[in-house]
Amino acid sequence: MLKLRLSVLGMLMTSAILFLSCNPEEEQVPVVVEDTVKKAIFDAMKEWYYWEGELPQTLDVTKFASNQAVLDELMFEPLDRWSYLTTKAEFDAAFTGQVSGVHGFSFAFDKDEKLFVAFVYDEGPAGKDGWKRGWQIVEINSKPIADYKTSTGSYSFNLGANQIGVTNTFKFRLPDGTETTRTIQKAAFQTNSVLYKNVYEVGSKKVGHWVYQSFKATAGLSPTRSQEVEDLFNYFIAEGINELIIDLRYNGGGSVNVTEQILNYLAPARINGRVMYTNRYNGNKFSNNRTVNFAKKGNLELDRIVFITSRGSASASELLVNCLEPYMDLVLIGDNTYGKPVGAFPLSSFNRILSSNNVELVPITFAIANSEGRAEYFDGFPVNFAVGDDPARNWDDREEMRLKAALEFIQNGSVSARMRDTSFQPKWEMIDAFEGLMKEFPMY
């Protein structure tokens, strides 16, 4: 959805000069390309930005050293934490799961401030090297994790440029107590969004468990959708599940189209044709407002859904919850979500200067309201049961605290006080370590 503020990734143009006259005898007036692009950013924001009314009427772009500086000046704080610049190729690749210059994994801290591998992509260097969730990271590049702590009590992990071939060395303590040291390179690969799926027998119930990392479409499919999602729901339907746990704890968002696809599988047949959500644009683009209705897919019929969430659950993850809340019984376990009720799409296709200079501007352009008009959840969705993250355990471990709490709720209708006592606030989370495009799809 909806979106490390990139170090402008090629957005800073060289000081090439355009000349307004083709007659060499006339005085030539130089126009710096950077300033032309900066003005195009301002113009596009004036046209499309959701908070257009908060923008200045005019802007002297020559006072700003970079395209990013212009965008920083225009972003409406504190509500806008997401508008960013990238390139069209990088945007398209990210939303179809094609990444480059990363190891393909994520970190998470437990309640004792020990650092663990949180998840691993199958085809990334970390996945191919056999890394698993639950491996404790005790050193990075021969430095203990405490050395990465900042003066504010948070952490800063600099693993080098996002370039193919960059290497880092990690020392792990494995669940059996042994240690191993691994050196891997950054690479380009295709990510998987479905990190884990299973079906559990809980009393007389068949409970589906789905760990979902990001709402990414499959490249080349039309209409835009995810083959992984389609395969996943076919699996759950074939298994005959009657309860579902959707784990979104590390899911920072992604494609609205894929969110719609998932919602149509989850929707009970009784709400087919009813309002899923309504987009709301600024006053300039009021005519673009549109309502999307449910179009039921498959024969899955659920009375309720249990979500596992955290501060890392944002954007499309929250849209999933918001759209279902008026119609279904939802239970949230873990930690409150991030709070991003607004969306964005790239604007280069509407602006010739941005397009010709390979600058992709992705500002917040719309809010999304559910069928009851709810579109203001900048503080996130609160959980019903606060339970701490447990990255020391892999996805298939039914003793993992949040999964255990979800299964306990399905079986007993409640979560014990002992489970709720496990709740804690991590001092560092992946979603806060990045800006721009990478904030939506955080990974190392």
XYZ file of C-alpha atoms in Angstrom:
444
model
C 0.000 0.000 0.000
C 0.700 1.853 0.286
C 4.639 2.472 1.163
C 15.146 3.522 4.491
C 13.852 6.774 2.883
C 15.977 5.877 -0.089
C 19.166 7.821 -0.550
C 17.250 9.168 -3.458
C 18.452 6.206 -5.559
C 19.421 8.015 -8.668
C 16.961 10.798 -8.157
C 19.620 13.454 -7.897
C 20.088 14.470 -11.464
C 23.446 15.499 -12.872
C 23.925 19.172 -13.498
C 22.961 18.804 -17.118
C 21.667 21.947 -18.759
C 18.677 22.473 -20.989
C 18.778 25.447 -23.353
C 15.649 27.382 -24.169
C 16.893 28.527 -27.557
C 18.234 26.604 -30.532
C 19.842 29.691 -32.080
C 23.529 29.822 -31.025
C 23.607 33.570 -31.664
C 20.913 34.223 -29.098
C 21.749 34.446 -25.424
C 21.347 30.997 -23.920
C 19.489 30.837 -20.623
C 20.363 27.707 -18.610
C 17.694 25.775 -16.761
C 19.093 23.325 -14.224
C 17.415 19.925 -14.574
C 17.301 19.465 -10.809
C 15.145 22.563 -10.421
C 12.808 21.437 -13.201
C 12.270 18.134 -11.438
C 11.843 19.825 -8.062
C 9.106 22.016 -9.522
C 7.461 18.947 -11.045
C 7.396 17.347 -7.607
C 5.721 20.430 -6.168
C 3.209 20.617 -9.022
C 2.306 16.934 -8.714
C 1.858 17.288 -4.972
C -0.432 20.297 -5.457
C -2.560 18.217 -7.772
C -2.685 14.854 -5.997
C -1.504 15.087 -2.375
C -4.173 13.992 0.109
C -3.339 16.929 2.386
C -3.157 19.382 -0.535
C -4.750 22.057 1.616
C -1.698 22.026 3.895
C 0.730 22.816 1.049
C 2.075 26.322 0.368
C 0.611 28.117 -2.617
C 4.072 28.680 -4.095
C 7.516 27.230 -3.460
C 10.972 28.515 -4.450
C 12.508 25.161 -5.365
C 15.953 26.691 -5.957
C 16.376 26.923 -2.167
C 16.410 23.135 -1.818
C 19.510 21.029 -2.356
C 17.727 17.912 -3.593
C 14.448 16.395 -4.689
C 14.206 14.719 -1.301
C 14.584 18.066 0.462
C 11.605 19.380 -1.508
C 9.474 16.414 -0.543
C 10.551 16.707 3.110
C 9.427 20.334 3.087
C 6.016 19.440 1.650
C 5.106 16.411 3.757
C 2.344 17.146 6.256
C 3.660 16.265 9.684
C 2.907 14.483 11.921
C 0.349 12.481 9.928
C 2.432 11.812 6.812
C 5.129 9.279 7.665
C 5.150 7.568 4.284
C 5.440 9.731 1.131
C 8.658 8.926 -0.724
C 10.736 9.071 -3.904
C 12.070 6.109 -5.834
C 12.218 4.976 -9.474
C 9.459 3.318 -11.474
C 11.509 0.136 -11.876
C 12.169 -0.110 -8.130
C 8.534 0.543 -7.291
C 7.236 -2.083 -9.720
C 9.819 -4.626 -8.559
C 9.007 -4.124 -4.866
C 5.275 -4.634 -5.353
C 5.860 -7.909 -7.183
C 8.417 -9.183 -4.660
C 11.541 -8.736 -6.786
C 14.372 -7.448 -4.618
C 18.054 -6.696 -5.142
C 21.014 -5.963 -2.885
C 19.714 -7.645 0.283
C 20.368 -10.812 2.291
C 16.647 -11.622 2.571
C 15.826 -11.763 6.291
C 14.491 -9.735 9.213
C 15.453 -9.195 12.890
C 13.350 -9.089 16.052
C 14.130 -8.695 19.763
C 12.595 -10.801 22.525
C 11.596 -9.561 25.980
C 15.174 -10.048 27.268
C 16.547 -7.901 24.436
C 18.124 -10.834 22.659
C 18.149 -10.513 18.866
C 16.751 -13.250 16.639
C 16.111 -13.972 12.997
C 12.432 -13.045 12.657
C 11.788 -14.438 9.175
C 13.703 -15.585 6.107
C 12.819 -15.531 2.406
C 13.178 -18.950 0.802
C 15.136 -17.854 -2.279
C 17.307 -15.200 -0.627
C 20.927 -15.782 0.405
C 19.884 -16.289 4.049
C 17.200 -18.799 3.088
C 19.507 -20.738 0.796
C 22.100 -20.790 3.586
C 19.555 -22.507 5.829
C 18.772 -19.704 8.278
C 15.621 -20.154 10.357
C 13.392 -18.046 12.569
C 14.530 -18.717 16.128
C 18.278 -18.457 15.497
C 19.758 -15.978 17.987
C 22.174 -13.461 16.506
C 25.037 -12.884 18.967
C 27.490 -10.992 16.717
C 27.388 -9.106 13.425
C 30.730 -8.559 11.712
C 32.538 -9.641 14.909
C 30.736 -7.027 17.024
C 28.331 -8.041 19.817
C 24.749 -6.822 19.403
C 25.162 -4.388 22.336
C 27.671 -2.428 20.224
C 24.862 -1.515 17.817
C 22.847 0.209 20.542
C 22.407 3.962 20.183
C 22.463 6.704 22.804
C 18.648 6.741 22.772
C 18.422 3.075 23.741
C 17.397 1.950 20.253
C 19.601 0.144 17.730
C 21.207 0.978 14.394
C 22.320 -1.856 12.146
C 24.361 -0.710 9.146
C 24.917 -3.728 6.924
C 26.407 -1.821 4.007
C 25.020 -0.593 0.717
C 22.066 -2.343 -0.889
C 24.230 -3.751 -3.654
C 24.712 -7.245 -4.987
C 27.910 -8.804 -3.613
C 28.139 -6.849 -0.336
C 28.994 -9.340 2.428
C 28.288 -9.520 6.147
C 29.226 -12.105 8.771
C 26.800 -13.293 11.448
C 27.425 -15.451 14.514
C 24.389 -17.422 15.692
C 23.397 -19.418 18.741
C 21.053 -22.140 17.530
C 18.057 -23.513 19.474
C 20.090 -26.588 20.494
C 22.747 -24.348 22.101
C 25.423 -24.799 19.441
C 26.958 -21.841 17.627
C 27.676 -21.246 13.957
C 29.183 -18.362 11.985
C 27.960 -17.602 8.485
C 29.154 -15.095 5.858
C 26.713 -14.323 3.052
C 26.472 -11.908 0.163
C 23.634 -9.632 -0.830
C 21.844 -10.739 -3.994
C 18.811 -10.296 -6.254
C 15.941 -12.774 -5.925
C 12.169 -13.284 -5.845
C 10.604 -13.098 -2.381
C 7.779 -15.237 -1.071
C 4.911 -13.593 0.819
C 3.488 -16.722 2.454
C 6.092 -17.537 5.107
C 4.204 -20.470 6.627
C 0.894 -22.296 6.457
C -0.571 -25.212 8.407
C -3.815 -26.695 9.692
C -4.242 -27.710 13.336
C -6.838 -29.887 15.032
C -8.151 -27.985 18.073
C -10.901 -30.041 19.667
C -13.491 -30.498 16.944
C -12.187 -27.537 14.940
C -9.813 -27.392 12.001
C -7.741 -24.236 12.384
C -5.821 -22.724 9.495
C -2.620 -20.848 10.396
C -1.164 -18.422 7.843
C 1.945 -16.277 8.322
C 1.798 -13.511 5.719
C 4.689 -11.109 5.216
C 3.524 -8.665 2.519
C 0.713 -8.020 0.059
C 2.672 -8.556 -3.162
C 1.268 -9.352 -6.586
C 2.637 -12.014 -8.898
C 4.368 -10.396 -11.881
C 2.570 -10.913 -15.192
C -0.863 -11.840 -13.817
C -3.866 -9.850 -15.011
C -5.912 -8.680 -13.220
C -3.333 -7.845 -10.554
C -3.327 -10.608 -7.956
C -1.126 -13.046 -6.051
C -0.763 -16.660 -7.146
C 0.562 -17.452 -3.663
C -2.682 -16.187 -2.136
C -4.777 -18.172 -4.583
C -2.842 -21.365 -3.854
C -3.062 -20.730 -0.110
C -6.841 -20.399 -0.068
C -7.262 -23.437 -2.297
C -5.224 -25.320 0.334
C -7.384 -24.086 3.232
C -10.606 -24.810 1.320
C -9.435 -28.344 0.497
C -8.560 -28.875 4.186
C -12.040 -27.766 5.248
C -10.943 -25.271 7.901
C -13.569 -23.570 10.053
C -11.251 -21.219 11.988
C -8.366 -19.086 10.699
C -5.368 -17.385 12.304
C -3.726 -14.761 10.079
C -0.300 -13.691 11.348
C 0.511 -10.166 10.149
C 3.044 -9.235 12.843
C 5.797 -8.321 10.326
C 3.540 -7.276 7.446
C 4.081 -3.620 6.525
C 1.560 -3.576 3.673
C 1.659 -3.673 -0.108
C -0.854 -3.922 -2.930
C -4.480 -2.870 -2.478
C -5.430 -5.201 -5.345
C -4.020 -8.173 -3.464
C -5.810 -7.001 -0.322
C -9.083 -7.057 -2.273
C -8.272 -10.562 -3.495
C -7.796 -11.773 0.082
C -10.892 -9.986 1.351
C -13.018 -11.674 -1.296
C -11.819 -15.095 -0.114
C -12.430 -14.227 3.550
C -15.833 -12.609 3.085
C -18.831 -14.698 4.155
C -21.268 -15.293 1.295
C -23.876 -13.165 3.071
C -21.889 -9.961 2.422
C -21.312 -10.573 -1.272
C -22.016 -7.312 -3.124
C -21.849 -5.156 -0.019
C -19.354 -2.314 0.477
C -15.752 -3.348 1.050
C -14.227 0.143 1.160
C -14.369 3.637 -0.326
C -11.381 5.661 -1.519
C -11.341 9.352 -0.615
C -9.149 11.780 -2.579
C -8.445 15.481 -2.102
C -10.838 18.128 -3.355
C -9.080 18.382 -6.726
C -9.679 14.722 -7.392
C -13.088 14.259 -5.817
C -14.363 12.632 -9.022
C -11.863 9.798 -8.491
C -13.565 8.686 -5.278
C -14.822 5.145 -5.739
C -16.475 2.395 -3.772
C -15.408 -1.236 -4.060
C -17.833 -4.024 -3.162
C -17.172 -7.574 -2.059
C -17.160 -10.227 -4.799
C -17.023 -13.550 -2.950
C -14.396 -16.079 -4.074
C -14.307 -19.727 -3.082
C -16.564 -21.410 -0.534
C -14.695 -20.669 2.680
C -17.222 -19.717 5.373
C -15.788 -18.321 8.603
C -17.667 -16.816 11.530
C -14.577 -15.056 12.857
C -10.885 -14.478 12.193
C -8.044 -14.258 14.697
C -5.298 -11.827 13.687
C -1.799 -11.757 15.173
C -0.559 -8.165 14.913
C 2.183 -5.807 16.067
C 3.533 -2.335 15.424
C 4.958 -3.900 12.255
C 1.422 -4.502 10.943
C 0.596 -1.516 8.742
C -1.166 -0.238 5.652
C -2.756 -3.132 3.738
C -2.641 -5.241 6.919
C -4.813 -2.663 8.647
C -7.044 -2.320 5.582
C -7.799 -6.035 5.864
C -8.944 -5.553 9.452
C -10.840 -2.329 8.762
C -12.856 -3.756 5.857
C -13.900 -6.908 7.715
C -14.667 -5.281 11.077
C -18.250 -4.188 10.190
C -19.189 -7.689 9.084
C -17.265 -10.294 11.089
C -16.089 -11.119 14.587
C -12.395 -10.220 14.660
C -9.951 -10.896 17.488
C -6.525 -9.195 17.547
C -3.703 -10.762 19.557
C -0.173 -9.365 19.997
C 0.395 -5.624 19.916
C -1.431 -2.590 18.491
C -0.989 -2.027 14.762
C 1.019 0.834 13.236
C -1.699 3.255 12.133
C -1.770 3.935 8.389
C -5.307 4.535 7.120
C -4.080 6.253 3.939
C -2.686 5.022 0.645
C -0.480 6.068 -2.235
C 0.227 5.360 -5.859
C 3.086 6.478 -8.164
C 2.609 9.755 -10.043
C 5.217 9.640 -12.829
C 2.607 8.425 -15.307
C 0.728 11.701 -14.738
C 3.781 13.966 -15.064
C 6.038 14.011 -18.128
C 8.986 15.659 -16.342
C 9.035 13.082 -13.557
C 8.729 10.273 -16.066
C 11.437 11.504 -18.448
C 13.863 12.019 -15.539
C 13.195 8.596 -14.006
C 11.831 10.065 -10.784
C 8.943 8.201 -9.197
C 6.990 10.259 -6.686
C 4.786 8.215 -4.347
C 2.965 10.602 -1.991
C -0.096 9.871 0.103
C -3.000 10.421 -2.275
C -6.087 8.938 -0.633
C -7.686 7.646 2.558
C -9.658 4.430 2.731
C -12.919 4.199 4.656
C -14.755 0.988 5.495
C -18.494 0.499 5.001
C -19.180 2.404 8.224
C -17.038 5.354 7.136
C -14.128 4.562 9.452
C -10.937 6.019 7.959
C -9.142 7.635 10.881
C -6.990 5.125 12.716
C -3.635 6.877 12.778
C -3.012 5.373 16.225
C -3.530 1.873 14.838
C -5.966 -0.848 15.846
C -5.828 -1.891 19.514
C -5.453 -5.570 20.318
C -7.988 -7.533 22.309
C -5.199 -9.456 24.030
C -1.677 -8.057 24.390
C 0.868 -10.875 24.076
C 4.623 -10.514 23.541
C 6.521 -11.551 20.422
C 8.466 -14.793 20.698
C 11.088 -14.833 17.942
C 13.095 -17.562 19.705
C 10.541 -20.063 18.377
C 9.916 -20.979 14.737
C 6.515 -20.711 13.050
C 5.668 -24.400 13.505
C 6.167 -24.312 17.294
C 2.763 -24.303 18.978
C 4.429 -22.979 22.149
C 5.285 -19.694 20.353
C 3.503 -17.205 22.597
C 1.270 -15.411 20.133
C 0.301 -18.577 18.266
C -0.311 -20.326 21.575
C -2.556 -17.465 22.715
C -4.515 -17.593 19.426
C -5.070 -21.346 19.722
C -6.014 -20.904 23.387
C -8.638 -18.328 22.426
C -10.109 -20.577 19.741
C -10.323 -23.447 22.202
C -11.481 -21.595 25.328
C -12.852 -18.239 24.153
C -10.284 -16.342 26.199
C -6.553 -15.805 26.708
C -5.116 -16.530 30.131
C -3.605 -13.814 32.310
C -0.342 -15.772 32.205
C -0.158 -15.292 28.435
C -1.050 -11.618 28.692
C 1.756 -11.109 31.223
C 4.219 -11.800 28.407
C 3.475 -8.487 26.686
C 6.395 -6.070 26.211
C 7.399 -3.153 23.985
C 10.542 -3.843 21.908
C 13.163 -1.088 21.970
C 13.683 -1.479 18.225
C 11.446 -2.724 15.428
C 12.116 -3.242 11.729
C 9.378 -0.892 10.523
C 11.037 2.031 12.347
C 14.483 1.251 10.917
C 13.615 2.224 7.338
C 12.036 5.000 5.315
C 10.340 5.230 1.952
C 9.735 2.111 -0.092
C 11.639 -0.061 2.381
C 9.350 0.974 5.242
C 6.586 -1.006 3.578
C 8.794 -3.986 2.809
C 11.496 -3.918 5.546
C 14.338 -6.441 5.246
C 18.109 -6.746 5.380
